């Protein structure tokens, strides 16, 4: 909290809403030189490369960065009133996924050349590698799928790393905009996998949902259904390994991974 107060004073920001804690960050709506903005102060040191990637994207498919340093990020405030989460809740999931795919395509096609300093996918999957050796079973199988993808990767691009319905916001006249990238580098198919572990178990745990939406997303992304399913399996196992580390129940990603595995068998047949 002290950092947030100090940054607001140094950057001459005016409070324009309440402070909230979302994930590992403090967020507050502010005014900066008359612009509607959001101040983000991370509670850990893992966000800085995401700040740099947002700046490199230069507002193309993502929110604009007004200012940042190692302590905080001042970014554009998305002011539209539409919500992808609400779309999914009102059974407009196909439209929500079309929007997400269009945003991800813009991010991956961005001329930003910042690949050095981003985390590679083999590094990102180390928790799954450890879980595979420790737990075996579904984690070992998930890591085998991940290794098959990582050993023969597609062309690397700057990856958002955490694409889901809450990280793509309505920017009003600017269109839909991504926030909160992790700052990874690797094959672009990875960025679509987290769609299928969201928004919750009720939606993500439906075999019919995964079967229909994986084909929609694969077609929009120009990726084979089989390869996208492998990324879903790998991502779900990685997410489960993180949840184990945090002492949480990994039922959601394990359920999605199981469904994707069955779907992959059907697609291969």
PDB file of C-alpha atoms in Angstrom:
ATOM      1  CA  UNK A   1       0.000   0.000   0.000  1.00  0.00           C
ATOM      2  CA  UNK A   2       2.893   2.382   0.756  1.00  0.00           C
ATOM      3  CA  UNK A   3       4.212   1.854  -2.767  1.00  0.00           C
ATOM      4  CA  UNK A   4       0.832   2.672  -4.274  1.00  0.00           C
ATOM      5  CA  UNK A   5       0.559   5.908  -2.275  1.00  0.00           C
ATOM      6  CA  UNK A   6       4.123   6.919  -3.159  1.00  0.00           C
ATOM      7  CA  UNK A   7       3.695   6.241  -6.885  1.00  0.00           C
ATOM      8  CA  UNK A   8       0.439   8.221  -7.014  1.00  0.00           C
ATOM      9  CA  UNK A   9       2.234  11.191  -5.464  1.00  0.00           C
ATOM     10  CA  UNK A  10       5.281  10.954  -7.744  1.00  0.00           C
ATOM     11  CA  UNK A  11       3.223  10.482 -10.925  1.00  0.00           C
ATOM     12  CA  UNK A  12       0.658  13.134  -9.921  1.00  0.00           C
ATOM     13  CA  UNK A  13      -2.326  10.819 -10.161  1.00  0.00           C
ATOM     14  CA  UNK A  14      -5.815  11.571  -8.884  1.00  0.00           C
ATOM     15  CA  UNK A  15      -7.935   8.884  -7.214  1.00  0.00           C
ATOM     16  CA  UNK A  16     -10.955   7.915  -9.325  1.00  0.00           C
ATOM     17  CA  UNK A  17     -12.168   4.764  -7.593  1.00  0.00           C
ATOM     18  CA  UNK A  18     -11.535   2.276  -4.833  1.00  0.00           C
ATOM     19  CA  UNK A  19      -8.394   0.196  -4.370  1.00  0.00           C
ATOM     20  CA  UNK A  20      -8.915  -3.511  -4.997  1.00  0.00           C
ATOM     21  CA  UNK A  21      -6.760  -6.603  -4.740  1.00  0.00           C
ATOM     22  CA  UNK A  22      -6.974  -8.793  -7.839  1.00  0.00           C
ATOM     23  CA  UNK A  23      -4.661 -11.748  -8.076  1.00  0.00           C
ATOM     24  CA  UNK A  24      -1.219 -10.634  -6.952  1.00  0.00           C
ATOM     25  CA  UNK A  25      -1.705  -6.907  -7.526  1.00  0.00           C
ATOM     26  CA  UNK A  26      -3.258  -3.775  -6.102  1.00  0.00           C
ATOM     27  CA  UNK A  27      -5.412  -1.918  -8.645  1.00  0.00           C
ATOM     28  CA  UNK A  28      -6.941   1.539  -8.490  1.00  0.00           C
ATOM     29  CA  UNK A  29      -8.775   3.633 -11.091  1.00  0.00           C
ATOM     30  CA  UNK A  30      -7.025   7.001 -11.377  1.00  0.00           C
ATOM     31  CA  UNK A  31      -6.891  10.115 -13.542  1.00  0.00           C
ATOM     32  CA  UNK A  32      -3.607  10.963 -15.259  1.00  0.00           C
ATOM     33  CA  UNK A  33      -3.428  14.275 -17.097  1.00  0.00           C
ATOM     34  CA  UNK A  34      -7.177  14.026 -17.625  1.00  0.00           C
ATOM     35  CA  UNK A  35      -7.003  10.464 -18.971  1.00  0.00           C
ATOM     36  CA  UNK A  36      -8.946   7.575 -17.463  1.00  0.00           C
ATOM     37  CA  UNK A  37      -6.318   5.122 -16.280  1.00  0.00           C
ATOM     38  CA  UNK A  38      -5.649   2.237 -13.926  1.00  0.00           C
ATOM     39  CA  UNK A  39      -2.671   2.052 -11.600  1.00  0.00           C
ATOM     40  CA  UNK A  40      -1.368  -1.454 -10.968  1.00  0.00           C
ATOM     41  CA  UNK A  41       1.087  -2.236  -8.186  1.00  0.00           C
ATOM     42  CA  UNK A  42       2.221  -5.881  -8.153  1.00  0.00           C
ATOM     43  CA  UNK A  43       2.635  -7.698  -4.865  1.00  0.00           C
ATOM     44  CA  UNK A  44       5.438  -9.845  -6.307  1.00  0.00           C
ATOM     45  CA  UNK A  45       8.294  -9.352  -8.772  1.00  0.00           C
ATOM     46  CA  UNK A  46       6.974 -11.443 -11.667  1.00  0.00           C
ATOM     47  CA  UNK A  47       4.952  -8.760 -13.462  1.00  0.00           C
ATOM     48  CA  UNK A  48       7.699  -6.549 -14.900  1.00  0.00           C
ATOM     49  CA  UNK A  49       8.250  -8.487 -18.124  1.00  0.00           C
ATOM     50  CA  UNK A  50       4.486  -8.281 -18.704  1.00  0.00           C
ATOM     51  CA  UNK A  51       4.710  -4.498 -18.354  1.00  0.00           C
ATOM     52  CA  UNK A  52       7.471  -4.417 -20.973  1.00  0.00           C
ATOM     53  CA  UNK A  53       5.482  -6.623 -23.343  1.00  0.00           C
ATOM     54  CA  UNK A  54       2.373  -4.452 -22.988  1.00  0.00           C
ATOM     55  CA  UNK A  55       4.453  -1.398 -23.876  1.00  0.00           C
ATOM     56  CA  UNK A  56       5.959  -3.221 -26.857  1.00  0.00           C
ATOM     57  CA  UNK A  57       2.475  -4.119 -28.173  1.00  0.00           C
ATOM     58  CA  UNK A  58       1.824  -0.371 -28.264  1.00  0.00           C
ATOM     59  CA  UNK A  59      -1.935  -0.595 -27.847  1.00  0.00           C
ATOM     60  CA  UNK A  60      -2.489  -3.015 -30.739  1.00  0.00           C
ATOM     61  CA  UNK A  61      -4.847  -5.637 -29.303  1.00  0.00           C
ATOM     62  CA  UNK A  62      -3.914  -4.601 -25.775  1.00  0.00           C
ATOM     63  CA  UNK A  63      -4.372  -1.639 -23.450  1.00  0.00           C
ATOM     64  CA  UNK A  64      -2.005   1.289 -23.891  1.00  0.00           C
ATOM     65  CA  UNK A  65       0.780   1.773 -21.376  1.00  0.00           C
ATOM     66  CA  UNK A  66       1.097   5.344 -20.151  1.00  0.00           C
ATOM     67  CA  UNK A  67       3.983   4.777 -17.768  1.00  0.00           C
ATOM     68  CA  UNK A  68       5.733   2.023 -15.832  1.00  0.00           C
ATOM     69  CA  UNK A  69       8.790   1.209 -13.792  1.00  0.00           C
ATOM     70  CA  UNK A  70       9.865  -1.680 -11.574  1.00  0.00           C
ATOM     71  CA  UNK A  71       7.245  -0.705  -8.982  1.00  0.00           C
ATOM     72  CA  UNK A  72       4.050  -0.026 -10.921  1.00  0.00           C
ATOM     73  CA  UNK A  73       2.186   0.216 -14.219  1.00  0.00           C
ATOM     74  CA  UNK A  74      -0.107   3.026 -15.348  1.00  0.00           C
ATOM     75  CA  UNK A  75      -2.328   1.762 -18.149  1.00  0.00           C
ATOM     76  CA  UNK A  76      -5.355   2.703 -20.209  1.00  0.00           C
ATOM     77  CA  UNK A  77      -8.706   2.042 -18.575  1.00  0.00           C
ATOM     78  CA  UNK A  78     -11.058  -0.093 -20.689  1.00  0.00           C
ATOM     79  CA  UNK A  79     -14.355   1.746 -20.414  1.00  0.00           C
ATOM     80  CA  UNK A  80     -16.749  -0.419 -22.443  1.00  0.00           C
ATOM     81  CA  UNK A  81     -19.638  -2.125 -20.651  1.00  0.00           C
ATOM     82  CA  UNK A  82     -19.558  -5.473 -22.477  1.00  0.00           C
ATOM     83  CA  UNK A  83     -18.101  -8.543 -20.786  1.00  0.00           C
ATOM     84  CA  UNK A  84     -16.919 -11.841 -22.236  1.00  0.00           C
ATOM     85  CA  UNK A  85     -17.787 -13.527 -18.953  1.00  0.00           C
ATOM     86  CA  UNK A  86     -21.354 -12.287 -19.292  1.00  0.00           C
ATOM     87  CA  UNK A  87     -21.462 -13.540 -22.867  1.00  0.00           C
ATOM     88  CA  UNK A  88     -20.460 -17.020 -21.740  1.00  0.00           C
ATOM     89  CA  UNK A  89     -23.021 -16.917 -18.931  1.00  0.00           C
ATOM     90  CA  UNK A  90     -25.738 -15.962 -21.440  1.00  0.00           C
ATOM     91  CA  UNK A  91     -24.808 -18.806 -23.812  1.00  0.00           C
ATOM     92  CA  UNK A  92     -22.949 -16.635 -26.302  1.00  0.00           C
ATOM     93  CA  UNK A  93     -19.718 -18.546 -25.808  1.00  0.00           C
ATOM     94  CA  UNK A  94     -19.025 -18.978 -29.509  1.00  0.00           C
ATOM     95  CA  UNK A  95     -19.130 -15.200 -29.989  1.00  0.00           C
ATOM     96  CA  UNK A  96     -16.897 -14.681 -26.938  1.00  0.00           C
ATOM     97  CA  UNK A  97     -14.367 -17.143 -28.332  1.00  0.00           C
ATOM     98  CA  UNK A  98     -14.418 -15.447 -31.727  1.00  0.00           C
ATOM     99  CA  UNK A  99     -13.571 -12.177 -29.987  1.00  0.00           C
ATOM    100  CA  UNK A 100     -10.755 -13.781 -27.994  1.00  0.00           C
ATOM    101  CA  UNK A 101      -9.297 -15.388 -31.118  1.00  0.00           C
ATOM    102  CA  UNK A 102      -9.352 -12.064 -32.970  1.00  0.00           C
ATOM    103  CA  UNK A 103      -7.514 -10.355 -30.089  1.00  0.00           C
ATOM    104  CA  UNK A 104      -4.927 -13.129 -29.829  1.00  0.00           C
ATOM    105  CA  UNK A 105      -4.343 -12.991 -33.587  1.00  0.00           C
ATOM    106  CA  UNK A 106      -3.621  -9.263 -33.293  1.00  0.00           C
ATOM    107  CA  UNK A 107      -1.197  -9.844 -30.435  1.00  0.00           C
ATOM    108  CA  UNK A 108       0.669 -12.600 -32.248  1.00  0.00           C
ATOM    109  CA  UNK A 109       0.793 -10.554 -35.460  1.00  0.00           C
ATOM    110  CA  UNK A 110       2.083  -7.446 -33.689  1.00  0.00           C
ATOM    111  CA  UNK A 111       5.405  -6.229 -35.114  1.00  0.00           C
ATOM    112  CA  UNK A 112       6.768  -6.041 -31.561  1.00  0.00           C
ATOM    113  CA  UNK A 113      10.079  -7.898 -31.750  1.00  0.00           C
ATOM    114  CA  UNK A 114      10.635  -8.249 -28.012  1.00  0.00           C
ATOM    115  CA  UNK A 115      11.448 -11.921 -27.567  1.00  0.00           C
ATOM    116  CA  UNK A 116      14.609 -11.658 -25.487  1.00  0.00           C
ATOM    117  CA  UNK A 117      13.834 -11.390 -21.797  1.00  0.00           C
ATOM    118  CA  UNK A 118      10.577 -13.331 -22.105  1.00  0.00           C
ATOM    119  CA  UNK A 119      10.145 -16.714 -20.420  1.00  0.00           C
ATOM    120  CA  UNK A 120      10.381 -19.703 -22.749  1.00  0.00           C
ATOM    121  CA  UNK A 121       7.730 -22.402 -22.637  1.00  0.00           C
ATOM    122  CA  UNK A 122      10.203 -25.102 -21.479  1.00  0.00           C
ATOM    123  CA  UNK A 123      10.936 -22.865 -18.477  1.00  0.00           C
ATOM    124  CA  UNK A 124       7.212 -22.263 -17.908  1.00  0.00           C
ATOM    125  CA  UNK A 125       6.538 -26.000 -17.792  1.00  0.00           C
ATOM    126  CA  UNK A 126       9.101 -26.781 -15.091  1.00  0.00           C
ATOM    127  CA  UNK A 127       6.422 -27.105 -12.408  1.00  0.00           C
ATOM    128  CA  UNK A 128       4.740 -29.795 -14.492  1.00  0.00           C
ATOM    129  CA  UNK A 129       8.046 -31.561 -14.993  1.00  0.00           C
ATOM    130  CA  UNK A 130       8.527 -31.621 -11.222  1.00  0.00           C
ATOM    131  CA  UNK A 131       4.956 -32.824 -10.625  1.00  0.00           C
ATOM    132  CA  UNK A 132       5.401 -35.575 -13.202  1.00  0.00           C
ATOM    133  CA  UNK A 133       8.440 -36.900 -11.347  1.00  0.00           C
ATOM    134  CA  UNK A 134       6.787 -36.537  -7.955  1.00  0.00           C
ATOM    135  CA  UNK A 135       3.167 -37.526  -8.630  1.00  0.00           C
ATOM    136  CA  UNK A 136       3.311 -39.633 -11.802  1.00  0.00           C
ATOM    137  CA  UNK A 137      -0.046 -40.608 -13.255  1.00  0.00           C
ATOM    138  CA  UNK A 138      -1.931 -37.840 -15.050  1.00  0.00           C
ATOM    139  CA  UNK A 139       0.956 -35.427 -14.465  1.00  0.00           C
ATOM    140  CA  UNK A 140       3.422 -37.789 -16.110  1.00  0.00           C
ATOM    141  CA  UNK A 141       1.064 -38.249 -19.057  1.00  0.00           C
ATOM    142  CA  UNK A 142       0.474 -34.507 -19.307  1.00  0.00           C
ATOM    143  CA  UNK A 143       4.187 -33.814 -19.271  1.00  0.00           C
ATOM    144  CA  UNK A 144       4.760 -36.388 -22.007  1.00  0.00           C
ATOM    145  CA  UNK A 145       2.267 -34.520 -24.193  1.00  0.00           C
ATOM    146  CA  UNK A 146       3.914 -31.204 -23.315  1.00  0.00           C
ATOM    147  CA  UNK A 147       7.360 -32.543 -24.153  1.00  0.00           C
ATOM    148  CA  UNK A 148       6.133 -33.714 -27.536  1.00  0.00           C
ATOM    149  CA  UNK A 149       4.946 -30.180 -28.276  1.00  0.00           C
ATOM    150  CA  UNK A 150       7.988 -28.426 -26.858  1.00  0.00           C
ATOM    151  CA  UNK A 151      10.468 -30.685 -28.642  1.00  0.00           C
ATOM    152  CA  UNK A 152       8.985 -29.855 -32.071  1.00  0.00           C
ATOM    153  CA  UNK A 153       7.754 -26.275 -31.650  1.00  0.00           C
ATOM    154  CA  UNK A 154       6.179 -23.972 -34.165  1.00  0.00           C
ATOM    155  CA  UNK A 155       7.619 -20.559 -34.942  1.00  0.00           C
ATOM    156  CA  UNK A 156       8.023 -18.565 -31.715  1.00  0.00           C
ATOM    157  CA  UNK A 157       6.007 -15.435 -31.016  1.00  0.00           C
ATOM    158  CA  UNK A 158       5.561 -13.225 -27.977  1.00  0.00           C
ATOM    159  CA  UNK A 159       2.819 -14.928 -25.971  1.00  0.00           C
ATOM    160  CA  UNK A 160       0.316 -13.352 -23.607  1.00  0.00           C
ATOM    161  CA  UNK A 161       0.441 -16.471 -21.446  1.00  0.00           C
ATOM    162  CA  UNK A 162      -2.857 -16.066 -19.575  1.00  0.00           C
ATOM    163  CA  UNK A 163      -5.652 -15.628 -22.097  1.00  0.00           C
ATOM    164  CA  UNK A 164      -9.110 -16.033 -20.562  1.00  0.00           C
ATOM    165  CA  UNK A 165     -12.459 -14.257 -20.476  1.00  0.00           C
ATOM    166  CA  UNK A 166     -11.421 -11.885 -17.692  1.00  0.00           C
ATOM    167  CA  UNK A 167      -8.203 -10.758 -19.392  1.00  0.00           C
ATOM    168  CA  UNK A 168      -9.825  -9.420 -22.565  1.00  0.00           C
ATOM    169  CA  UNK A 169     -11.838  -6.273 -21.857  1.00  0.00           C
ATOM    170  CA  UNK A 170     -14.191  -4.034 -23.798  1.00  0.00           C
ATOM    171  CA  UNK A 171     -12.227  -0.942 -24.755  1.00  0.00           C
ATOM    172  CA  UNK A 172     -15.242   0.880 -26.179  1.00  0.00           C
ATOM    173  CA  UNK A 173     -14.297   2.575 -29.463  1.00  0.00           C
ATOM    174  CA  UNK A 174     -10.868   0.908 -29.309  1.00  0.00           C
ATOM    175  CA  UNK A 175     -12.390  -2.571 -29.481  1.00  0.00           C
ATOM    176  CA  UNK A 176     -11.476  -5.541 -27.299  1.00  0.00           C
ATOM    177  CA  UNK A 177      -8.160  -5.237 -25.458  1.00  0.00           C
ATOM    178  CA  UNK A 178      -5.944  -7.670 -23.592  1.00  0.00           C
ATOM    179  CA  UNK A 179      -4.546  -6.975 -20.126  1.00  0.00           C
ATOM    180  CA  UNK A 180      -2.136  -8.704 -17.752  1.00  0.00           C
ATOM    181  CA  UNK A 181       0.234 -10.649 -20.023  1.00  0.00           C
ATOM    182  CA  UNK A 182       2.706 -13.017 -18.391  1.00  0.00           C
ATOM    183  CA  UNK A 183       5.372 -12.326 -20.993  1.00  0.00           C
ATOM    184  CA  UNK A 184       6.242 -15.692 -22.546  1.00  0.00           C
ATOM    185  CA  UNK A 185       7.715 -16.768 -25.845  1.00  0.00           C
ATOM    186  CA  UNK A 186       6.884 -19.901 -27.813  1.00  0.00           C
ATOM    187  CA  UNK A 187       4.451 -21.505 -30.215  1.00  0.00           C
ATOM    188  CA  UNK A 188       1.274 -19.482 -30.646  1.00  0.00           C
ATOM    189  CA  UNK A 189      -1.028 -22.486 -30.062  1.00  0.00           C
ATOM    190  CA  UNK A 190      -0.193 -22.297 -26.359  1.00  0.00           C
ATOM    191  CA  UNK A 191      -2.111 -19.035 -25.983  1.00  0.00           C
ATOM    192  CA  UNK A 192      -5.449 -20.629 -26.909  1.00  0.00           C
ATOM    193  CA  UNK A 193      -5.340 -23.510 -24.421  1.00  0.00           C
ATOM    194  CA  UNK A 194      -6.435 -21.636 -21.297  1.00  0.00           C
ATOM    195  CA  UNK A 195      -9.769 -20.764 -22.919  1.00  0.00           C
ATOM    196  CA  UNK A 196     -10.855 -24.337 -22.243  1.00  0.00           C
ATOM    197  CA  UNK A 197     -10.061 -24.221 -18.509  1.00  0.00           C
ATOM    198  CA  UNK A 198     -12.377 -21.231 -18.070  1.00  0.00           C
ATOM    199  CA  UNK A 199     -14.549 -19.757 -16.740  1.00  0.00           C
ATOM    200  CA  UNK A 200     -15.435 -22.482 -14.211  1.00  0.00           C
ATOM    201  CA  UNK A 201     -15.994 -26.209 -13.839  1.00  0.00           C
ATOM    202  CA  UNK A 202     -19.663 -25.997 -14.859  1.00  0.00           C
ATOM    203  CA  UNK A 203     -18.698 -24.718 -18.308  1.00  0.00           C
ATOM    204  CA  UNK A 204     -15.207 -26.154 -18.701  1.00  0.00           C
ATOM    205  CA  UNK A 205     -16.259 -29.591 -17.447  1.00  0.00           C
ATOM    206  CA  UNK A 206     -18.687 -30.160 -20.329  1.00  0.00           C
ATOM    207  CA  UNK A 207     -17.391 -32.620 -22.967  1.00  0.00           C
ATOM    208  CA  UNK A 208     -19.851 -31.199 -25.491  1.00  0.00           C
ATOM    209  CA  UNK A 209     -18.540 -27.695 -24.886  1.00  0.00           C
ATOM    210  CA  UNK A 210     -14.929 -28.674 -25.388  1.00  0.00           C
ATOM    211  CA  UNK A 211     -15.702 -30.722 -28.490  1.00  0.00           C
ATOM    212  CA  UNK A 212     -17.555 -27.902 -30.241  1.00  0.00           C
ATOM    213  CA  UNK A 213     -15.436 -24.969 -29.085  1.00  0.00           C
ATOM    214  CA  UNK A 214     -12.056 -26.594 -29.730  1.00  0.00           C
ATOM    215  CA  UNK A 215     -13.068 -26.999 -33.356  1.00  0.00           C
ATOM    216  CA  UNK A 216     -14.247 -23.396 -33.544  1.00  0.00           C
ATOM    217  CA  UNK A 217     -11.047 -22.040 -31.984  1.00  0.00           C
ATOM    218  CA  UNK A 218      -8.777 -24.311 -34.032  1.00  0.00           C
ATOM    219  CA  UNK A 219     -10.443 -23.124 -37.226  1.00  0.00           C
ATOM    220  CA  UNK A 220     -10.174 -19.456 -36.293  1.00  0.00           C
ATOM    221  CA  UNK A 221      -6.557 -19.832 -35.170  1.00  0.00           C
ATOM    222  CA  UNK A 222      -5.479 -21.913 -38.143  1.00  0.00           C
ATOM    223  CA  UNK A 223      -4.271 -24.768 -35.922  1.00  0.00           C
ATOM    224  CA  UNK A 224      -5.117 -28.437 -36.296  1.00  0.00           C
ATOM    225  CA  UNK A 225      -7.700 -29.714 -33.844  1.00  0.00           C
ATOM    226  CA  UNK A 226      -5.312 -32.440 -32.695  1.00  0.00           C
ATOM    227  CA  UNK A 227      -2.480 -30.032 -31.927  1.00  0.00           C
ATOM    228  CA  UNK A 228      -4.772 -27.642 -30.077  1.00  0.00           C
ATOM    229  CA  UNK A 229      -6.099 -30.548 -28.000  1.00  0.00           C
ATOM    230  CA  UNK A 230      -2.520 -31.465 -27.098  1.00  0.00           C
ATOM    231  CA  UNK A 231      -1.922 -27.905 -25.927  1.00  0.00           C
ATOM    232  CA  UNK A 232      -5.101 -28.100 -23.835  1.00  0.00           C
ATOM    233  CA  UNK A 233      -3.900 -31.345 -22.235  1.00  0.00           C
ATOM    234  CA  UNK A 234      -0.457 -29.875 -21.541  1.00  0.00           C
ATOM    235  CA  UNK A 235      -1.837 -26.603 -20.174  1.00  0.00           C
ATOM    236  CA  UNK A 236      -4.400 -28.347 -17.964  1.00  0.00           C
ATOM    237  CA  UNK A 237      -1.677 -30.533 -16.427  1.00  0.00           C
ATOM    238  CA  UNK A 238       0.530 -27.472 -15.855  1.00  0.00           C
ATOM    239  CA  UNK A 239      -2.340 -25.595 -14.209  1.00  0.00           C
ATOM    240  CA  UNK A 240      -3.024 -28.616 -11.997  1.00  0.00           C
ATOM    241  CA  UNK A 241       0.639 -28.738 -10.945  1.00  0.00           C
ATOM    242  CA  UNK A 242       0.507 -25.084  -9.865  1.00  0.00           C
ATOM    243  CA  UNK A 243      -2.669 -25.722  -7.886  1.00  0.00           C
ATOM    244  CA  UNK A 244      -1.005 -28.616  -6.094  1.00  0.00           C
ATOM    245  CA  UNK A 245       1.893 -26.333  -5.165  1.00  0.00           C
ATOM    246  CA  UNK A 246      -0.618 -23.849  -3.736  1.00  0.00           C
ATOM    247  CA  UNK A 247      -2.521 -26.518  -1.797  1.00  0.00           C
ATOM    248  CA  UNK A 248      -5.638 -26.127  -3.960  1.00  0.00           C
ATOM    249  CA  UNK A 249      -7.854 -28.833  -5.425  1.00  0.00           C
ATOM    250  CA  UNK A 250      -6.931 -29.265  -9.131  1.00  0.00           C
ATOM    251  CA  UNK A 251     -10.250 -30.851 -10.077  1.00  0.00           C
ATOM    252  CA  UNK A 252     -11.031 -28.291 -12.802  1.00  0.00           C
ATOM    253  CA  UNK A 253      -7.841 -28.641 -14.901  1.00  0.00           C
ATOM    254  CA  UNK A 254      -7.672 -32.394 -14.332  1.00  0.00           C
ATOM    255  CA  UNK A 255     -11.257 -32.723 -15.563  1.00  0.00           C
ATOM    256  CA  UNK A 256     -10.500 -30.629 -18.651  1.00  0.00           C
ATOM    257  CA  UNK A 257      -7.332 -32.613 -19.344  1.00  0.00           C
ATOM    258  CA  UNK A 258      -9.242 -35.877 -19.144  1.00  0.00           C
ATOM    259  CA  UNK A 259     -11.960 -34.622 -21.512  1.00  0.00           C
ATOM    260  CA  UNK A 260      -9.338 -33.304 -23.955  1.00  0.00           C
ATOM    261  CA  UNK A 261      -7.531 -36.636 -23.849  1.00  0.00           C
ATOM    262  CA  UNK A 262     -10.704 -38.507 -24.774  1.00  0.00           C
ATOM    263  CA  UNK A 263     -11.448 -35.969 -27.502  1.00  0.00           C
ATOM    264  CA  UNK A 264      -7.944 -36.345 -28.898  1.00  0.00           C
ATOM    265  CA  UNK A 265      -8.453 -40.100 -29.138  1.00  0.00           C
ATOM    266  CA  UNK A 266     -11.736 -39.579 -30.960  1.00  0.00           C
ATOM    267  CA  UNK A 267     -10.210 -36.980 -33.299  1.00  0.00           C
ATOM    268  CA  UNK A 268      -7.279 -39.272 -34.103  1.00  0.00           C
ATOM    269  CA  UNK A 269      -9.677 -42.134 -34.811  1.00  0.00           C
TER     270      UNK A 269
END
